[in-house]
Amino acid sequence: MSGHVAPKSLYCTVFVTLMVFTGLTVWVAFYDLGLYSNIVALGIACIKATLVILFFMHVRWSTRLTWVVVMSGFFWLLILFGLGMSDYLSRGWVQGTLR
Amino acid sequence: MPNYLTNGHGLASWLLTKDHKRIALLYLASITAFFFLGGMFAFLIRLELLTPAGDVMTSESYNKMFTMHGVVMVFFFLIPSIPAVLGNFFIPIMIGAKDLAFPRINLLSWYVYVLGGLFTLVAALGGGVDTGWTFYTPYSTAASNTHVITAGLGVFITGFSSILTGLNFIVTIHRMRAPGMTWFRLPLFVWSHYATSLIMILGTPVIAITVLLVAVERGLHLGIFDPALGGDPILFQHLFWFYSHPAVYIMILPAMGVISEVVQAFSRKNVFGYSFVAFSSLAIAIIGFLVWGHHIFVAGQSVYAGLIFSILSFLVAIPSAVKVFNWTATIYKGSVSFDAPMLYAFGFLGLFTIGGLTGLFLATVGLDVHVHDTYFIIAHFHYIMVGGAIMGYLAGLHYWWPKISGKMYPEGWARFAALIVFVGFNLTFFPQFVLGYLGMPRRYHVYPPEFQVLNVLSTAGATVLAVGYLLPMVYFTWSIFAGEKAPMNPWGVKGLEWEIPSPPPTENFVVSPIVTHRTHQYAPSKEVGIGG
Amino acid sequence: MAADGHARVAAEGAHGVRHPRLQHHFDDMEQQAEASTLGMWVFLVTEIMFFGGLFMAYLVYRTQMPDAFREASHHLDITLGATNTVILIVSSLTMALAVRSAQTGQPAKTQVGWLVATMVFGAAFLGIKAIEYTEKFRDHIVPGPFFEWHGTYPRGAEMFYSLYFAMTGLHALHMVVGLGIMTVMASLAWRGRFDDTYYTPIEVSGLYWHFVDIVWIFLFPLLYLIGRH
C-alpha cells in the first residue's frame, strides 16, 4: 500500500504549534479588541483546524479528489451560512416593517 | 451457473445478503408497501374533499391524513425509490463492477430505512402526527399534542439510510469503474445518480440535526427555536428547506437519469449533447442548494433575501430546460418505438415541463404571494413528484424489469396502464392548478361549495390514477410466475447491463469488462464529445 | 477528477496471491484502501453539515443577541475548557502516532499502546465535561422549567445554554462513539490484524477522531472565549 508515512518529528512540530495557538487564543481573549476579538478567535481556530486536516489527517499527501471532498464540505457550510445570513442581516431594511 | 435469484434460498439468504441486486429487491418490496400506505392516506384525503362539508372525518383527523401522506410519500417512497431500487441494482452493473464499494453498508442502509419506517408506523398507529410533513415550529415544538417525537425520529433515522446510500454511490462511481469506463463514457443514469448522491450527503445531515433539535426541544426543553427565548421559528424553516428543497432534486434527478436511458434506447439514438445532459445534472444539484428561500417568501424572511432567492430560483430552470430540449432533440428523427417505458418517458416530458414552468411562477415573489399555500402549489409539486419522479420510476421499472426478474411483462397491459396513469394523473392534478389560482387554500378539510366541481374532477382522477398504479403491481407479480422468459437483451439496445444474462449472476460479470465506447452508440456520433 | 480513473488490472493475474483482507469485489488492496478513505471523507463531509446546522443557529443568535451571549458565556469555566482543548489535541497526536505505528509495521504492543493512550485522553475529556455539566445542574443553568438566571438577560442566557448543551452534547456523543471505535481497533490491533500492508481501518478511525477534535477546536472559542474580556 502506498500511504505516506510522515516523520515523528513533523507530528511533534505540528502538536507544539497547536499548543502555542491554543495558548495564544486564550491569552488574547482577555483583551478587548472590539470586532477583531471574534476575527482573531475564529482565525486561530481555522489555522488550528487546517493544521490538523493537513498533517494529522494526511490531506497534505492525499489525492486531489480528497482535497475536493474536504473543500466541498466547508464550501457548502458557507452556502448555508451565507444565504441564511443574507436574510437575517437584511431584516428591517424595508422601512416600517420587520422585513 | 445460478443467477442472483437462485443463488441461495430461504429468508436468511435474503435478510443477510450483501448482493446489491438482492438489497435492491428488499428496497423494492418495502418502498412498494410504503407507496400503497401513502396512497391510502391520499385516497382518504380525496374522499373527504369530494364534498364541501367535512363529512368523512374531523379536521384533526384530516390534519393527520395529509401529514402522514406527506411523511410517508416523501421520506419513505420518493427519496429512496429510484436510487435505492434501480440505482442500487444497476449502477454497479453499468460501470462494470461486481458490487457497490461497501456491500455491508448497503445492507445496513436498508435496515436503517426499515427502523425509521417502524418509528413512523408506530407514530401513525399510535394516533398520528398533525404538524404537516414540514414539522414547522413552534407548532411542532409547543402546540401539537400528537406523536411528533416518534415521527421526527423516524425521519431522522431514515435520513441516515439515505446518507449511506449516497456515500456508497459516490465512492463506487469514483473507485469501482471498469477499465476504460471514463467519466465521459458513464451512462447518463450514473451521472444523475452521482449528482443525487451529492445532495444526499450534503443536505440530509442538515435536516437530521434540525428534526433532532425539534425532538430535543419537545423532550428536553432546549429552546433553540423557542420564540420565548428569542428563538426564531423562521430559522427552522431555513434549515428545513436547506435540505428539503434540494430533496426535490433527490427525487427528480434519478428520474431524469432513467428518462435519459429510455429516450436513447427507444429512439435508437445516442443522446443529443451528452456532456450538456451530464453537467446539467451537476448544475441542478449545486444550484438546487441556493434556492431554498423561495419556500419562505411570505413567512417573515426579509424582502431583500426574497429577491436574491427569487433570482437564484430562476437559474435552476436553465439546466432543467437543457435536459428537456436535449431529450426532445434525441427523439427527433430517431427510430422511435412506443413501448411502455417510452410511453412513460413521453408522459414525463410533458408533465415535468408543466411542473417546471409553474415552478417559475412560484419563484416570482409577487405571484407567490397570491398562490402561496393554495392548491396551485400542491398541483405544481405533484406534477414534479408524481408526474416527474413516479413516471420516471415506472419507466425505469418497466425498462429494466426483464433484467431484474428474468421475465417479460405483458406489453399490451403495460401500454394500457401507462395511458391510464397519464389520464388519471392529469385529471387529478390539473383541476388543482385552477382551484389554487381561484384561491382554495391547502390543508383544509372543508371548502366553499363553488369549488366542488373541480374537487369532484380531482377525486375522480385520483380513482383512475389508483387503477393505473394497481395494474403494474398486478401484471408484474403475474409475470414472475407466468411471464415469458426474458432474453439477455429484449429491447435490442446497448449498455453493459444488456450484455449479461437476465437475471444477472451474483458476480455480475464473469470476466471484468473493458469499455471502449459510450453506451447507446447506435450510429457513428457526429458530435465532438469530450473523451468520446 | 480524471486522475483517479486509472486502469485497473484483474488482481489474480497481476499480483499472484490475493491478500487475505481483500474483499471479493475489489481488484487490489490499493483500490480497497482508496475506497475506504474516500468513504470516510465523504462521511466526514456529512458530519460537517450535521454540526453545520447547529453552528448556523449559533451564528444567527449570536448576531441577534451579542450582549446576552457575552453575559451567559462568563459563567463557563475557561480553565476547564482550555484544559480539555489541550487534552483533545494531545489525543490527536497519539492517534496520529497510532496510525503511524501501524503504517510502519511496528509490533502490536506499540499500536495498542498509542490507541490506549488516545482512549485515556478521550475519557479524560469526557470526565472534565461531566464535571462541567454537573456544575451547570447544580447552578440551575440547564434550560427547561428549572432554569434560573440572575443577570440582565435571562431569555438570551437560556438560549445560549440551549446551544451550549446541544453543541457540546452532540460533540460528547461523538467522543463516546469514538471511544467505542478505538476499543474495537485496539482489540483488532492486539490480535495483530494491522501491518504495513493493511492498516486502513485504523487510518480511517483516525480520520474520525481528528474530525471530532476539529469540532472542539471551533466550539472552544465560540462558547468559552468570544466576548470574554
Short mmCIF file of N, CA and C in Angstrom, two decimals, chain B residues 13-96:
data_model
loop_
_atom_site.label_atom_id
_atom_site.label_comp_id
_atom_site.label_asym_id
_atom_site.label_seq_id
_atom_site.Cartn_x
_atom_site.Cartn_y
_atom_site.Cartn_z
N SER B 13 -31.01 -15.99 3.56
CA SER B 13 -30.16 -15.65 2.42
C SER B 13 -30.56 -14.30 1.82
N TRP B 14 -31.79 -13.86 2.10
CA TRP B 14 -32.19 -12.53 1.66
C TRP B 14 -31.89 -11.48 2.72
N LEU B 15 -32.21 -11.76 3.97
CA LEU B 15 -32.07 -10.73 5.01
C LEU B 15 -30.61 -10.47 5.37
N LEU B 16 -29.71 -11.39 5.05
CA LEU B 16 -28.30 -11.17 5.36
C LEU B 16 -27.47 -11.00 4.10
N THR B 17 -28.13 -10.78 2.97
CA THR B 17 -27.40 -10.71 1.71
C THR B 17 -26.55 -9.44 1.63
N LYS B 18 -25.42 -9.56 0.93
CA LYS B 18 -24.63 -8.36 0.68
C LYS B 18 -24.62 -8.03 -0.81
N ASP B 19 -25.42 -8.78 -1.57
CA ASP B 19 -25.53 -8.56 -3.01
C ASP B 19 -26.39 -7.33 -3.29
N HIS B 20 -25.81 -6.37 -4.00
CA HIS B 20 -26.56 -5.13 -4.26
C HIS B 20 -27.88 -5.39 -4.96
N LYS B 21 -27.95 -6.46 -5.76
CA LYS B 21 -29.19 -6.73 -6.50
C LYS B 21 -30.29 -7.21 -5.58
N ARG B 22 -29.90 -8.07 -4.63
CA ARG B 22 -30.91 -8.54 -3.67
C ARG B 22 -31.34 -7.41 -2.74
N ILE B 23 -30.38 -6.56 -2.33
CA ILE B 23 -30.74 -5.44 -1.46
C ILE B 23 -31.71 -4.51 -2.21
N ALA B 24 -31.47 -4.36 -3.52
CA ALA B 24 -32.40 -3.54 -4.31
C ALA B 24 -33.81 -4.12 -4.24
N LEU B 25 -33.92 -5.43 -4.29
CA LEU B 25 -35.25 -6.03 -4.22
C LEU B 25 -35.87 -5.89 -2.84
N LEU B 26 -35.03 -5.95 -1.78
CA LEU B 26 -35.55 -5.69 -0.44
C LEU B 26 -36.15 -4.28 -0.39
N TYR B 27 -35.40 -3.34 -0.98
CA TYR B 27 -35.92 -1.96 -1.03
C TYR B 27 -37.20 -1.90 -1.84
N LEU B 28 -37.23 -2.63 -2.97
CA LEU B 28 -38.41 -2.58 -3.85
C LEU B 28 -39.65 -3.01 -3.07
N ALA B 29 -39.51 -4.11 -2.32
CA ALA B 29 -40.66 -4.59 -1.56
C ALA B 29 -41.09 -3.56 -0.52
N SER B 30 -40.11 -3.00 0.22
CA SER B 30 -40.51 -2.10 1.31
C SER B 30 -41.04 -0.77 0.80
N ILE B 31 -40.42 -0.21 -0.26
CA ILE B 31 -40.97 1.07 -0.72
C ILE B 31 -42.34 0.89 -1.38
N THR B 32 -42.58 -0.29 -1.98
CA THR B 32 -43.91 -0.53 -2.55
C THR B 32 -44.95 -0.55 -1.44
N ALA B 33 -44.61 -1.20 -0.32
CA ALA B 33 -45.55 -1.21 0.81
C ALA B 33 -45.84 0.21 1.27
N PHE B 34 -44.78 1.03 1.39
CA PHE B 34 -45.00 2.40 1.86
C PHE B 34 -45.76 3.22 0.82
N PHE B 35 -45.53 2.91 -0.48
CA PHE B 35 -46.25 3.64 -1.52
C PHE B 35 -47.76 3.41 -1.38
N PHE B 36 -48.15 2.17 -1.14
CA PHE B 36 -49.58 1.91 -1.03
C PHE B 36 -50.14 2.45 0.28
N LEU B 37 -49.31 2.47 1.35
CA LEU B 37 -49.76 3.11 2.59
C LEU B 37 -49.99 4.60 2.36
N GLY B 38 -49.01 5.26 1.74
CA GLY B 38 -49.16 6.68 1.45
C GLY B 38 -50.33 6.94 0.52
N GLY B 39 -50.53 6.01 -0.43
CA GLY B 39 -51.65 6.14 -1.35
C GLY B 39 -52.99 6.03 -0.64
N MET B 40 -53.02 5.18 0.39
CA MET B 40 -54.26 5.05 1.15
C MET B 40 -54.61 6.37 1.85
N PHE B 41 -53.60 7.03 2.40
CA PHE B 41 -53.86 8.33 3.02
C PHE B 41 -54.36 9.33 1.97
N ALA B 42 -53.74 9.27 0.77
CA ALA B 42 -54.17 10.18 -0.30
C ALA B 42 -55.62 9.91 -0.67
N PHE B 43 -55.98 8.61 -0.73
CA PHE B 43 -57.35 8.24 -1.07
C PHE B 43 -58.33 8.84 -0.05
N LEU B 44 -57.98 8.75 1.25
CA LEU B 44 -58.87 9.29 2.28
C LEU B 44 -58.99 10.81 2.16
N ILE B 45 -57.86 11.47 1.81
CA ILE B 45 -57.91 12.92 1.64
C ILE B 45 -58.87 13.28 0.50
N ARG B 46 -58.71 12.58 -0.65
CA ARG B 46 -59.57 12.89 -1.80
C ARG B 46 -61.02 12.56 -1.50
N LEU B 47 -61.25 11.51 -0.72
CA LEU B 47 -62.61 11.13 -0.36
C LEU B 47 -63.26 12.25 0.45
N GLU B 48 -62.52 12.78 1.42
CA GLU B 48 -63.05 13.86 2.25
C GLU B 48 -63.37 15.09 1.40
N LEU B 49 -62.54 15.35 0.39
CA LEU B 49 -62.70 16.57 -0.40
C LEU B 49 -63.75 16.44 -1.49
N LEU B 50 -64.41 15.28 -1.55
CA LEU B 50 -65.46 15.09 -2.55
C LEU B 50 -66.60 16.07 -2.34
N THR B 51 -66.88 16.38 -1.10
CA THR B 51 -67.97 17.31 -0.79
C THR B 51 -67.42 18.48 0.00
N PRO B 52 -68.09 19.64 -0.07
CA PRO B 52 -67.60 20.82 0.64
C PRO B 52 -67.62 20.66 2.16
N ALA B 53 -68.57 19.89 2.68
CA ALA B 53 -68.66 19.76 4.14
C ALA B 53 -67.65 18.72 4.63
N GLY B 54 -67.35 18.78 5.92
CA GLY B 54 -66.43 17.79 6.48
C GLY B 54 -67.19 16.58 6.94
N ASP B 55 -67.51 15.65 6.02
CA ASP B 55 -68.42 14.58 6.43
C ASP B 55 -67.74 13.22 6.61
N VAL B 56 -66.50 13.06 6.22
CA VAL B 56 -65.84 11.76 6.44
C VAL B 56 -65.03 11.77 7.72
N MET B 57 -64.36 12.89 7.98
CA MET B 57 -63.52 12.93 9.18
C MET B 57 -63.49 14.34 9.75
N THR B 58 -62.99 14.44 10.99
CA THR B 58 -62.87 15.74 11.64
C THR B 58 -61.66 16.47 11.09
N SER B 59 -61.57 17.74 11.39
CA SER B 59 -60.41 18.50 10.91
C SER B 59 -59.11 17.94 11.51
N GLU B 60 -59.19 17.46 12.76
CA GLU B 60 -57.98 16.89 13.39
C GLU B 60 -57.50 15.66 12.63
N SER B 61 -58.45 14.76 12.30
CA SER B 61 -58.05 13.55 11.56
C SER B 61 -57.52 13.93 10.18
N TYR B 62 -58.15 14.94 9.57
CA TYR B 62 -57.71 15.36 8.25
C TYR B 62 -56.27 15.85 8.30
N ASN B 63 -55.95 16.65 9.36
CA ASN B 63 -54.57 17.12 9.52
C ASN B 63 -53.61 15.95 9.57
N LYS B 64 -54.02 14.89 10.29
CA LYS B 64 -53.13 13.74 10.41
C LYS B 64 -52.99 13.03 9.06
N MET B 65 -54.10 13.00 8.29
CA MET B 65 -54.06 12.32 7.00
C MET B 65 -53.03 12.96 6.08
N PHE B 66 -53.11 14.29 5.91
CA PHE B 66 -52.16 14.88 4.95
C PHE B 66 -50.74 14.87 5.48
N THR B 67 -50.61 14.91 6.82
CA THR B 67 -49.25 14.81 7.37
C THR B 67 -48.65 13.44 7.08
N MET B 68 -49.43 12.39 7.38
CA MET B 68 -48.89 11.05 7.16
C MET B 68 -48.68 10.78 5.67
N HIS B 69 -49.59 11.30 4.84
CA HIS B 69 -49.40 11.15 3.39
C HIS B 69 -48.06 11.76 2.97
N GLY B 70 -47.80 12.97 3.45
CA GLY B 70 -46.56 13.65 3.07
C GLY B 70 -45.33 12.94 3.61
N VAL B 71 -45.34 12.61 4.90
CA VAL B 71 -44.16 11.99 5.51
C VAL B 71 -43.85 10.67 4.81
N VAL B 72 -44.88 9.83 4.63
CA VAL B 72 -44.65 8.51 4.04
C VAL B 72 -44.18 8.64 2.60
N MET B 73 -44.86 9.46 1.81
CA MET B 73 -44.53 9.56 0.40
C MET B 73 -43.16 10.19 0.17
N VAL B 74 -42.85 11.25 0.91
CA VAL B 74 -41.58 11.94 0.67
C VAL B 74 -40.42 11.11 1.20
N PHE B 75 -40.46 10.78 2.50
CA PHE B 75 -39.27 10.19 3.11
C PHE B 75 -39.17 8.68 2.90
N PHE B 76 -40.29 8.02 2.71
CA PHE B 76 -40.23 6.57 2.65
C PHE B 76 -40.53 6.00 1.27
N PHE B 77 -41.02 6.84 0.36
CA PHE B 77 -41.16 6.34 -1.00
C PHE B 77 -40.28 7.11 -2.00
N LEU B 78 -40.55 8.42 -2.15
CA LEU B 78 -39.91 9.14 -3.26
C LEU B 78 -38.40 9.21 -3.13
N ILE B 79 -37.90 9.52 -1.93
CA ILE B 79 -36.46 9.70 -1.79
C ILE B 79 -35.70 8.39 -2.03
N PRO B 80 -36.14 7.27 -1.44
CA PRO B 80 -35.40 6.04 -1.76
C PRO B 80 -35.78 5.40 -3.09
N SER B 81 -36.91 5.80 -3.70
CA SER B 81 -37.46 4.99 -4.80
C SER B 81 -36.44 4.61 -5.87
N ILE B 82 -36.07 5.55 -6.74
CA ILE B 82 -35.21 5.16 -7.85
C ILE B 82 -33.78 4.86 -7.39
N PRO B 83 -33.17 5.71 -6.52
CA PRO B 83 -31.80 5.39 -6.13
C PRO B 83 -31.66 4.02 -5.46
N ALA B 84 -32.50 3.77 -4.46
CA ALA B 84 -32.27 2.56 -3.66
C ALA B 84 -32.69 1.30 -4.41
N VAL B 85 -33.60 1.41 -5.38
CA VAL B 85 -34.01 0.22 -6.12
C VAL B 85 -33.22 0.11 -7.43
N LEU B 86 -33.50 1.03 -8.36
CA LEU B 86 -32.88 0.91 -9.68
C LEU B 86 -31.40 1.30 -9.64
N GLY B 87 -31.09 2.35 -8.87
CA GLY B 87 -29.69 2.76 -8.76
C GLY B 87 -28.85 1.67 -8.12
N ASN B 88 -29.35 1.14 -7.02
CA ASN B 88 -28.67 0.07 -6.32
C ASN B 88 -28.41 -1.12 -7.24
N PHE B 89 -29.41 -1.46 -8.01
CA PHE B 89 -29.32 -2.63 -8.87
C PHE B 89 -28.36 -2.38 -10.03
N PHE B 90 -28.49 -1.19 -10.67
CA PHE B 90 -27.83 -1.03 -11.97
C PHE B 90 -26.55 -0.21 -11.96
N ILE B 91 -26.30 0.61 -10.95
CA ILE B 91 -25.06 1.40 -11.01
C ILE B 91 -23.83 0.50 -11.08
N PRO B 92 -23.70 -0.51 -10.18
CA PRO B 92 -22.51 -1.36 -10.31
C PRO B 92 -22.43 -2.04 -11.67
N ILE B 93 -23.58 -2.52 -12.17
CA ILE B 93 -23.55 -3.22 -13.46
C ILE B 93 -23.16 -2.26 -14.58
N MET B 94 -23.73 -1.04 -14.53
CA MET B 94 -23.48 -0.10 -15.63
C MET B 94 -22.04 0.37 -15.68
N ILE B 95 -21.33 0.36 -14.53
CA ILE B 95 -19.93 0.78 -14.57
C ILE B 95 -19.00 -0.42 -14.62
N GLY B 96 -19.56 -1.61 -14.72
CA GLY B 96 -18.75 -2.81 -14.86
C GLY B 96 -18.11 -3.29 -13.58
#
